[in-house]
XYZ file of N, CA and C in Angstrom:
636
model
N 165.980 56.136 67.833
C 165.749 55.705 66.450
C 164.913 54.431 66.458
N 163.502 54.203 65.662
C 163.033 53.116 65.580
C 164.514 51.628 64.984
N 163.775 50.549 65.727
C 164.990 49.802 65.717
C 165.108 48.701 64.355
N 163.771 49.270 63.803
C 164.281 48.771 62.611
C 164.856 49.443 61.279
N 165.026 51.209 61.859
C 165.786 51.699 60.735
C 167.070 51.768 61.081
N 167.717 51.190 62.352
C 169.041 50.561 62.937
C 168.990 49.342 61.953
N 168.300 48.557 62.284
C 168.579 47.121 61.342
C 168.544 47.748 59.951
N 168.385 48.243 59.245
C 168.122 48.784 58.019
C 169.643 49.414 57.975
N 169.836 50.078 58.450
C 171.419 50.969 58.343
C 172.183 49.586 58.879
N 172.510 48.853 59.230
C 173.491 48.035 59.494
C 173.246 47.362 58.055
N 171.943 46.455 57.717
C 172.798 45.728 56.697
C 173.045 46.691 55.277
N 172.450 47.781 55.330
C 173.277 49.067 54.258
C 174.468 49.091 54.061
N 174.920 49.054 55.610
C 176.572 49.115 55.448
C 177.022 47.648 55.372
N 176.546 46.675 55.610
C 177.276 45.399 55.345
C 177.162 44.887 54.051
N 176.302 45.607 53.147
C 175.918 45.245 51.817
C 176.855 46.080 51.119
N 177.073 47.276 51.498
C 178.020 48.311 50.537
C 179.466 47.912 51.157
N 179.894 47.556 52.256
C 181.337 47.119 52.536
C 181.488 45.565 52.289
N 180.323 44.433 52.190
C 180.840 42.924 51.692
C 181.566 42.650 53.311
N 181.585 43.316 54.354
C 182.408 43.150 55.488
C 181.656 43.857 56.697
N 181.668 42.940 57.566
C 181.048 42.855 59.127
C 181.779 44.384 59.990
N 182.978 43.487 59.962
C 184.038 44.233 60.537
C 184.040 45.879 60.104
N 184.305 45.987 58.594
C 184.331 47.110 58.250
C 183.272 48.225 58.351
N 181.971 47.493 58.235
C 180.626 47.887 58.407
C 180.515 48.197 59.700
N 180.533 47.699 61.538
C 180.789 48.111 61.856
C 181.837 49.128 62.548
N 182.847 49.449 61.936
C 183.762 50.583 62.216
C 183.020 51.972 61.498
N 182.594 52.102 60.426
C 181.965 53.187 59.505
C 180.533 52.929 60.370
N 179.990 52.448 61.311
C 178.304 52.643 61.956
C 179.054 53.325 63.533
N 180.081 53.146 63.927
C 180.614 53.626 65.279
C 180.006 52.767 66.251
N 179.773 50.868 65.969
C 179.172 50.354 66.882
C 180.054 48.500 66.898
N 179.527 48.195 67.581
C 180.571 47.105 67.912
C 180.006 45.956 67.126
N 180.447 44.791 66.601
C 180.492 44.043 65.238
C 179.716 42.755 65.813
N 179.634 42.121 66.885
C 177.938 41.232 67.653
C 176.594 42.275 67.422
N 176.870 43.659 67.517
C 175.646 44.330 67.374
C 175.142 44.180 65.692
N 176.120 44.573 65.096
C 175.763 44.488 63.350
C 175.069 43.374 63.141
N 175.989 42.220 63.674
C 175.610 41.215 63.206
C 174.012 40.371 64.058
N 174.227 40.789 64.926
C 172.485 40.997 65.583
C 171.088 41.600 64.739
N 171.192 42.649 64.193
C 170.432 43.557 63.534
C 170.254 42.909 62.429
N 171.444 42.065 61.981
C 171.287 41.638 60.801
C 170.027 40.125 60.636
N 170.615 39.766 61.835
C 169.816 38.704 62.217
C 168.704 38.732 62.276
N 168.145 39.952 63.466
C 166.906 40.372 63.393
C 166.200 41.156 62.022
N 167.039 41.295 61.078
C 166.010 41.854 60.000
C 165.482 41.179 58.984
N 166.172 39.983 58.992
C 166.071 38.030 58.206
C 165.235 37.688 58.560
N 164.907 37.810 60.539
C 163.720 37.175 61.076
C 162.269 38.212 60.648
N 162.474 39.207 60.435
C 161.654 40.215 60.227
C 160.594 40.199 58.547
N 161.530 39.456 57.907
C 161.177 39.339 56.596
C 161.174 38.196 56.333
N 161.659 37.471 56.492
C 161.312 35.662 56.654
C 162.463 35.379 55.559
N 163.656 36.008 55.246
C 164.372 35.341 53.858
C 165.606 35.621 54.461
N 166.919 35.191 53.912
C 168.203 35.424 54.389
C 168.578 36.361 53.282
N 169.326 37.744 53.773
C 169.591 38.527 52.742
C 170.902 38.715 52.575
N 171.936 37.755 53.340
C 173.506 37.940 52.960
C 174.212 36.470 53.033
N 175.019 36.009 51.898
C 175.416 34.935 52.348
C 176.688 34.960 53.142
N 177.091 34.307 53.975
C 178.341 34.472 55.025
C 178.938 33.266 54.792
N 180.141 33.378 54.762
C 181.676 32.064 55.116
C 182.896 33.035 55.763
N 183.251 32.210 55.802
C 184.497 32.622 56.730
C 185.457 33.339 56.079
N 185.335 34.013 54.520
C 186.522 34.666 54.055
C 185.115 35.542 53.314
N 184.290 35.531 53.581
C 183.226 36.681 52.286
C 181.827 37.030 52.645
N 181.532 38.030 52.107
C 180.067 38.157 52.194
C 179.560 38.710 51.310
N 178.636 38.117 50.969
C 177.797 38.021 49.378
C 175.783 38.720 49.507
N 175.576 38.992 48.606
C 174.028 39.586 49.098
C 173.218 38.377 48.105
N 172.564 37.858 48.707
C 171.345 36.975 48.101
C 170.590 37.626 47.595
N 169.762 37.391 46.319
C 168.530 37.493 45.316
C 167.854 38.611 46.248
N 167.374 37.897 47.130
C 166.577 38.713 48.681
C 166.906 40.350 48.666
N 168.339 39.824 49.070
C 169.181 41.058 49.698
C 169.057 42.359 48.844
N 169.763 41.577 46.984
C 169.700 42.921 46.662
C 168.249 43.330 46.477
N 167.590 42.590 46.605
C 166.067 43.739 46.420
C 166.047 44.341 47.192
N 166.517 43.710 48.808
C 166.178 44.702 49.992
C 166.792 45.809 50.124
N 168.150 45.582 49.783
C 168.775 46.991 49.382
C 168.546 48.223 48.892
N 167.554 48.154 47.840
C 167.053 49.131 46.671
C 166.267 50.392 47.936
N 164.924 49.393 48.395
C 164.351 49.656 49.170
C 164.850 50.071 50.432
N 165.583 49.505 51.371
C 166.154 50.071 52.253
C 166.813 51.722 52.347
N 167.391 51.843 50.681
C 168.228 53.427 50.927
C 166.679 54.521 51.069
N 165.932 53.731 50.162
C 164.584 54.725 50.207
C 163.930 54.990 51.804
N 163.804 53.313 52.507
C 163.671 54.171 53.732
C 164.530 54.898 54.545
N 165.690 54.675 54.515
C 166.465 55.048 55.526
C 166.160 56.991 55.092
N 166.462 57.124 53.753
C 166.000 58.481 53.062
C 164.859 58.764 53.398
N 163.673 58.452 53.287
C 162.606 59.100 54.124
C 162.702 58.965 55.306
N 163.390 58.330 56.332
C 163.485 58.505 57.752
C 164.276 59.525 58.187
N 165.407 60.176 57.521
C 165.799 61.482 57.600
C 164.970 62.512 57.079
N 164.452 62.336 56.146
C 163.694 63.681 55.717
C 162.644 64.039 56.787
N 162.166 62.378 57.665
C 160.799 63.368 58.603
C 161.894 63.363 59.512
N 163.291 63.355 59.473
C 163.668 63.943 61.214
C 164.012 65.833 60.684
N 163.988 65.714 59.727
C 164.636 67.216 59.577
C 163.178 67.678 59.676
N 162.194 67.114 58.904
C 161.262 68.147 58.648
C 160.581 68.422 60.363
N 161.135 67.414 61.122
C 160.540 67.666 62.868
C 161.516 68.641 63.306
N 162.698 68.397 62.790
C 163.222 69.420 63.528
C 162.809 70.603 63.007
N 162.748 71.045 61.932
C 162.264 72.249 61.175
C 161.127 73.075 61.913
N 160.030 72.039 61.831
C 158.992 72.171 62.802
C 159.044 72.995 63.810
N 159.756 72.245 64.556
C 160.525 72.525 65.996
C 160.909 73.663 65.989
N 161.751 74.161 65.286
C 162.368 75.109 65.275
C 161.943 76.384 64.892
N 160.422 75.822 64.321
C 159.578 77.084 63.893
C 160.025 77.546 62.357
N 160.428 76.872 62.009
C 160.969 76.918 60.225
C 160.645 76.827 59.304
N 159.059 75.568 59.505
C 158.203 75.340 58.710
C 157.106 76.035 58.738
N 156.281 75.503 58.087
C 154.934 76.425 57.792
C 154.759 77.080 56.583
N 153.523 77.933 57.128
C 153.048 78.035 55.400
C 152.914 79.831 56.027
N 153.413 80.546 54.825
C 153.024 82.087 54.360
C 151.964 82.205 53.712
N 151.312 83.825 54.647
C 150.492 84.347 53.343
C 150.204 85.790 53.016
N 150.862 86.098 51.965
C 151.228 87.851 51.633
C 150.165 88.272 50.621
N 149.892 89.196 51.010
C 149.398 89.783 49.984
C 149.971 91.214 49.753
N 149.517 91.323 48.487
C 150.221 92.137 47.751
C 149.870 92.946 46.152
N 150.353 94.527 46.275
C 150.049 95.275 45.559
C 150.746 95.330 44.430
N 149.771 95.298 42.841
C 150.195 94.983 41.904
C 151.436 95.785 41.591
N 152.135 96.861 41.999
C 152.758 97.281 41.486
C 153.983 97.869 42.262
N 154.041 96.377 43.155
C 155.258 96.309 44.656
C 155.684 94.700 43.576
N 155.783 94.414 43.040
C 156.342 93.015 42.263
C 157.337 93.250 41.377
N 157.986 94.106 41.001
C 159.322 93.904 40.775
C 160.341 94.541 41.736
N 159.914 95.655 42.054
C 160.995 96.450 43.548
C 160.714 95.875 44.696
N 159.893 94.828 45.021
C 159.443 94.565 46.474
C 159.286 93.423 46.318
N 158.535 92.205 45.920
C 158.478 91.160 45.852
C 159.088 90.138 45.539
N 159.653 90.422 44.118
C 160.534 89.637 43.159
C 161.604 89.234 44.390
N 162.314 89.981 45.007
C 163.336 90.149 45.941
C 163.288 89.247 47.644
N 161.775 89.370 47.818
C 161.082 89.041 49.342
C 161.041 87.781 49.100
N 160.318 87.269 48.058
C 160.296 86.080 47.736
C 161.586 85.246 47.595
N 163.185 85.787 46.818
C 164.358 85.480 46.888
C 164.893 85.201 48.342
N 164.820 86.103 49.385
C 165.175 86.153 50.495
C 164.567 85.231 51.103
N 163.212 85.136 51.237
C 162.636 84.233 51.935
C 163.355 82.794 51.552
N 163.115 82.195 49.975
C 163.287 80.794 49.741
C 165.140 80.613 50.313
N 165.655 81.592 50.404
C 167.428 80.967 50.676
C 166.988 81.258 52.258
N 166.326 82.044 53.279
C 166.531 81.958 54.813
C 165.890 80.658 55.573
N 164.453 80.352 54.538
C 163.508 79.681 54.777
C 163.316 78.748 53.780
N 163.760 77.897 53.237
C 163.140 76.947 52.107
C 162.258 76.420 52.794
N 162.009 75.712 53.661
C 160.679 75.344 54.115
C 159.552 75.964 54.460
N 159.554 77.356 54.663
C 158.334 77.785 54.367
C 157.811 77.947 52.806
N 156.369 77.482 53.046
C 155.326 77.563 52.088
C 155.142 78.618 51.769
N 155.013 79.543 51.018
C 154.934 81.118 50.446
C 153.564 80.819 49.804
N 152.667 81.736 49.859
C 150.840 81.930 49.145
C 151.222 83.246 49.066
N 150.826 83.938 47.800
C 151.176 85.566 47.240
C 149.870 85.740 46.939
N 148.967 86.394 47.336
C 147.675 86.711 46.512
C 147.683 88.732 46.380
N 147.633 88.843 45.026
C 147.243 90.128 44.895
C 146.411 91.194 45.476
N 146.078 92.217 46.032
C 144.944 92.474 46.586
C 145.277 94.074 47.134
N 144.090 94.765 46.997
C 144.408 96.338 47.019
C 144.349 96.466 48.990
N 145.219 97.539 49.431
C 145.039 97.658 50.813
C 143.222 97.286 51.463
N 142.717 98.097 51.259
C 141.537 98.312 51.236
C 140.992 97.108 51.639
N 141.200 95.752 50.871
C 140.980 94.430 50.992
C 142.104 93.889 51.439
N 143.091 94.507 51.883
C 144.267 93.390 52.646
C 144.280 93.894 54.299
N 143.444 95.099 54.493
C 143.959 95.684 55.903
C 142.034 94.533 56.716
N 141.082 94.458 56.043
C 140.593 93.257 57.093
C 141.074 91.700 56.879
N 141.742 91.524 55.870
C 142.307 89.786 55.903
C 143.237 90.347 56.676
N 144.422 91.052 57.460
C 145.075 90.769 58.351
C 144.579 90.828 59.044
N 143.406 91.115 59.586
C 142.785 91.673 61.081
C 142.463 90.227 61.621
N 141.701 89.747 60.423
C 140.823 88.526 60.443
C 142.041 87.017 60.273
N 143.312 87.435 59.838
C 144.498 86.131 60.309
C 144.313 85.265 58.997
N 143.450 86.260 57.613
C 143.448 85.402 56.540
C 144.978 85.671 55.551
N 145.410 87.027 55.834
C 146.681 87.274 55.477
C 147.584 87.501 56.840
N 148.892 86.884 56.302
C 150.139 87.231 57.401
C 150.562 88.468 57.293
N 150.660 89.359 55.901
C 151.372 90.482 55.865
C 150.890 90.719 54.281
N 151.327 91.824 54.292
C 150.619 92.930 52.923
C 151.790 93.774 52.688
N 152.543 94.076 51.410
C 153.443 94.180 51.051
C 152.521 95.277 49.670
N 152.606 96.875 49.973
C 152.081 97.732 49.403
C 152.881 99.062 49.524
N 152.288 100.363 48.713
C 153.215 101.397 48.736
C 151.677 102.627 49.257
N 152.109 103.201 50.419
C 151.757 104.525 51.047
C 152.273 105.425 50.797
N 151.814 106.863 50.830
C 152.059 107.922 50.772
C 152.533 108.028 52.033
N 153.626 109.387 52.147
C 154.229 109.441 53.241
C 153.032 110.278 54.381
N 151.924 110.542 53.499
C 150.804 111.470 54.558
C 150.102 110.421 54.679
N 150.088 109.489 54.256
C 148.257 108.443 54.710
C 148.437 108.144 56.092
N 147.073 107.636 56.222
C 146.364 107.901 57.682
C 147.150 106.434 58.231
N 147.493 106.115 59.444
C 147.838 104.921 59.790
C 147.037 103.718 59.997
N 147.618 103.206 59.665
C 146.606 101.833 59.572
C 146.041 101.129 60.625
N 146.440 101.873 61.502
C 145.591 101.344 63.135
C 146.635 100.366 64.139
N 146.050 100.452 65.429
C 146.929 99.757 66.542
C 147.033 98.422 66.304
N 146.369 97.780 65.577
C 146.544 96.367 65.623
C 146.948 96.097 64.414
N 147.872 97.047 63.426
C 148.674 96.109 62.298
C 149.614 97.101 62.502
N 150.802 96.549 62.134
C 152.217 96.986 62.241
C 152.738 97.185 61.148
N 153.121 98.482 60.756
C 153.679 99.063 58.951
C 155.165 99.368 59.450
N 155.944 98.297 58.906
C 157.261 98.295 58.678
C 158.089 98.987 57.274
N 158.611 100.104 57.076
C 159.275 100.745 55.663
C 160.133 99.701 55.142
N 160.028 99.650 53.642
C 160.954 98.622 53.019
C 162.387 99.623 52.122
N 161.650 100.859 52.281
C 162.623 101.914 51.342
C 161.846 103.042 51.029
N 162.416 103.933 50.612
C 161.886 105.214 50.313
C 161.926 105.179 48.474
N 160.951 105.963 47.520
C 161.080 105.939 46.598
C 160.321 107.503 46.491
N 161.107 108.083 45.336
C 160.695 109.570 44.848
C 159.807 109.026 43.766
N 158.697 109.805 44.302
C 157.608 110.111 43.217
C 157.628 110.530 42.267
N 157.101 110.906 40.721
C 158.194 112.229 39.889
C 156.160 112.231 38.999
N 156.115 113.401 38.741
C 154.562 113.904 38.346
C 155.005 114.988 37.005
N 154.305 114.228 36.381
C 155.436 114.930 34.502
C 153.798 116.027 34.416
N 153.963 117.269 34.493
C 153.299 118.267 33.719
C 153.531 118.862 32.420
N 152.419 119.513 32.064
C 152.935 120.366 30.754
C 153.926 121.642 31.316
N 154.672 122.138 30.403
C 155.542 123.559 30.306
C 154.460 124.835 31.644
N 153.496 124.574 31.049
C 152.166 125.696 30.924
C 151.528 125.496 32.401
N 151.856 124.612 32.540
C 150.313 124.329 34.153
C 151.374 125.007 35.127
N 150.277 125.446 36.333
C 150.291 126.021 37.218
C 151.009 125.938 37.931
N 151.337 124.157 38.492
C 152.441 123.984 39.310
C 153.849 123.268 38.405
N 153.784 123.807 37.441
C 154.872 123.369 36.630
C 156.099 123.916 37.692
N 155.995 124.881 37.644
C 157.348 125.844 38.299
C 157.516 125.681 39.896
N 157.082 124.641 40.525
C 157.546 123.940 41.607
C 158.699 122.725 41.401
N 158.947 122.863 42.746
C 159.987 121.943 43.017
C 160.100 120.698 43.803
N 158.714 120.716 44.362
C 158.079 119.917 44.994
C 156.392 119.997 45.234
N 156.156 118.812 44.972
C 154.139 118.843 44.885
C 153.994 117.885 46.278
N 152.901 118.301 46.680
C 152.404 117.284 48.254
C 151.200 116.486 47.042
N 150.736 115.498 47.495
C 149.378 114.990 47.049
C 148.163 115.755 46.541
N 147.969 116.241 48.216
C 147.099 117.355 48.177
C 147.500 118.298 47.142
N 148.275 118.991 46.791
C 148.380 119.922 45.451
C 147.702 119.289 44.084
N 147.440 118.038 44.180
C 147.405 117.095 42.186
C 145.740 116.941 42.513
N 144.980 117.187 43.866
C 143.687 116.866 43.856
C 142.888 117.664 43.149
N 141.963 117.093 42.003
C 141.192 117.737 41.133
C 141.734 117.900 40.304
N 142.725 117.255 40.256
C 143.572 117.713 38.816
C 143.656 116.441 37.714
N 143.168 116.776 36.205
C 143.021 115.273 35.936
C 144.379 114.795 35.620
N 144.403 113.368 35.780
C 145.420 112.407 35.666
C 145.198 111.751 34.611
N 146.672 110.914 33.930
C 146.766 109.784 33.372
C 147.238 108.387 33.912
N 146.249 107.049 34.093
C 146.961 106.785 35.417
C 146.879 105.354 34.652
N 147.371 104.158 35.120
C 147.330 103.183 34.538
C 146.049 102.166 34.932
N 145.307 101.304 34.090
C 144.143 101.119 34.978
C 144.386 99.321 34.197
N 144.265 98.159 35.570
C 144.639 97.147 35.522
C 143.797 96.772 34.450
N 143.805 95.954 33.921
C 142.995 94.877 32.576
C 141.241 94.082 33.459
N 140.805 94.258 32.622
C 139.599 94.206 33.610
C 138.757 94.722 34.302
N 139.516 95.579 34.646
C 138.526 96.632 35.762
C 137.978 98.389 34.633
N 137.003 98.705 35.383
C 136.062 99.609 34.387
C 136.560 101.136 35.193
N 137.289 101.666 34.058
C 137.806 102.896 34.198
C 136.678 103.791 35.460
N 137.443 104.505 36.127
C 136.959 105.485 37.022
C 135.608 106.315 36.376
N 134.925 107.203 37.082
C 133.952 107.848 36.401
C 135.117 109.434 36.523
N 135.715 109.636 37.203
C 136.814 111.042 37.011
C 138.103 109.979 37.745
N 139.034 111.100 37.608
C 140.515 110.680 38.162
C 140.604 111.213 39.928
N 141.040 110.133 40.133
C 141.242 110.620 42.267
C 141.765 111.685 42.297
């Protein structure tokens, strides 16, 4: 520990206990050391920040200012030991997903939940983006992962990205009474090709010239 956020935690505790003695029993260190630190943190700042007699101890003008300030550092001197250990531990860092508009309430809403309670310190970046444009940002290390929905026939996405299943979901394809494959019980893809669709088309973008 730098040794002046030791001097800093000693007179913390000699300012919040008014007592040497007591201050060191609650630091787990012996009561010449307190009172050392204390010494050295007077010489450090050029002012006396506790008054002492033989039955009391009082905080000078000094003191309580130094006080205010002191909890703040001692508080940022824990926050960078966690955030090193975090580090360390591979905890921190920054995410970056991308993701298909219409994986955000069954898939995302949820990933994002999981992540912030396993990981609060990772940084999460969500950018929208159709496979098509997410399978070279992973290649290229501009996305970490792509969070989208395949058909159970599409082609694989190649040796160097890894497609993990998040769940299975039934498709359901509403016909008229009258059409052809009404009276099935199951359609492959391939069966709906050439067949026109009603499909939802994002805000912005300029309708198809036919349906896929």
């Amino acid at each position: 520990m730098d040794p002046r956020l030791r001097h800093l935690r000693s007179f913390v505790a000699v300012a919040e206990e008014l007592h040497f003695g007591r201050a060191a029993q609650r630091l787990g260190i012996a009561q010449p050391a307190v009172s050392r630190h204390i010494r050295a943190l007077e010489e450090e700042l050029g002012a006396p920040l506790l008054l002492r007699t033989s039955r009391s101890v009082a905080l000078t003008p000094a003191g309580r200012a130094a006080l205010v300030h002191a909890h703040e550092l001692l508080g940022a001197g824990e926050e960078l030991g966690r955030a090193v250990a975090r580090a360390a531990a591979g905890a921190g860092g920054s995410l970056t997903v991308g993701f298909a508009e219409s994986t955000i309430a069954g898939y995302m809403a949820p990933l994002v939940e999981a992540l912030a309670a396993a990981h609060p310190a990772v940084e999460l970046h969500a950018i929208q983006q159709r496979v098509s444009e997410a399978l070279p940002a992973l290649r290229r290390g501009t996305l970490d992962a792509m969070v989208t929905r395949a058909a159970a026939d599409a082609p694989p996405f190649g040796d160097d990205v890894v497609a993990e299943p998040l769940g299975d979901e039934e498709v359901l394809v509403a016909l008229p009474a009258r059409h052809r494959l009404a009276a099935r019980e199951r359609l492959a893809v391939e069966d709906l090709r050439g067949e026109p669709l009603v499909v939802l088309r994002p805000v912005g973008r300029e309708a198809p010239d036919r349906p896929p």
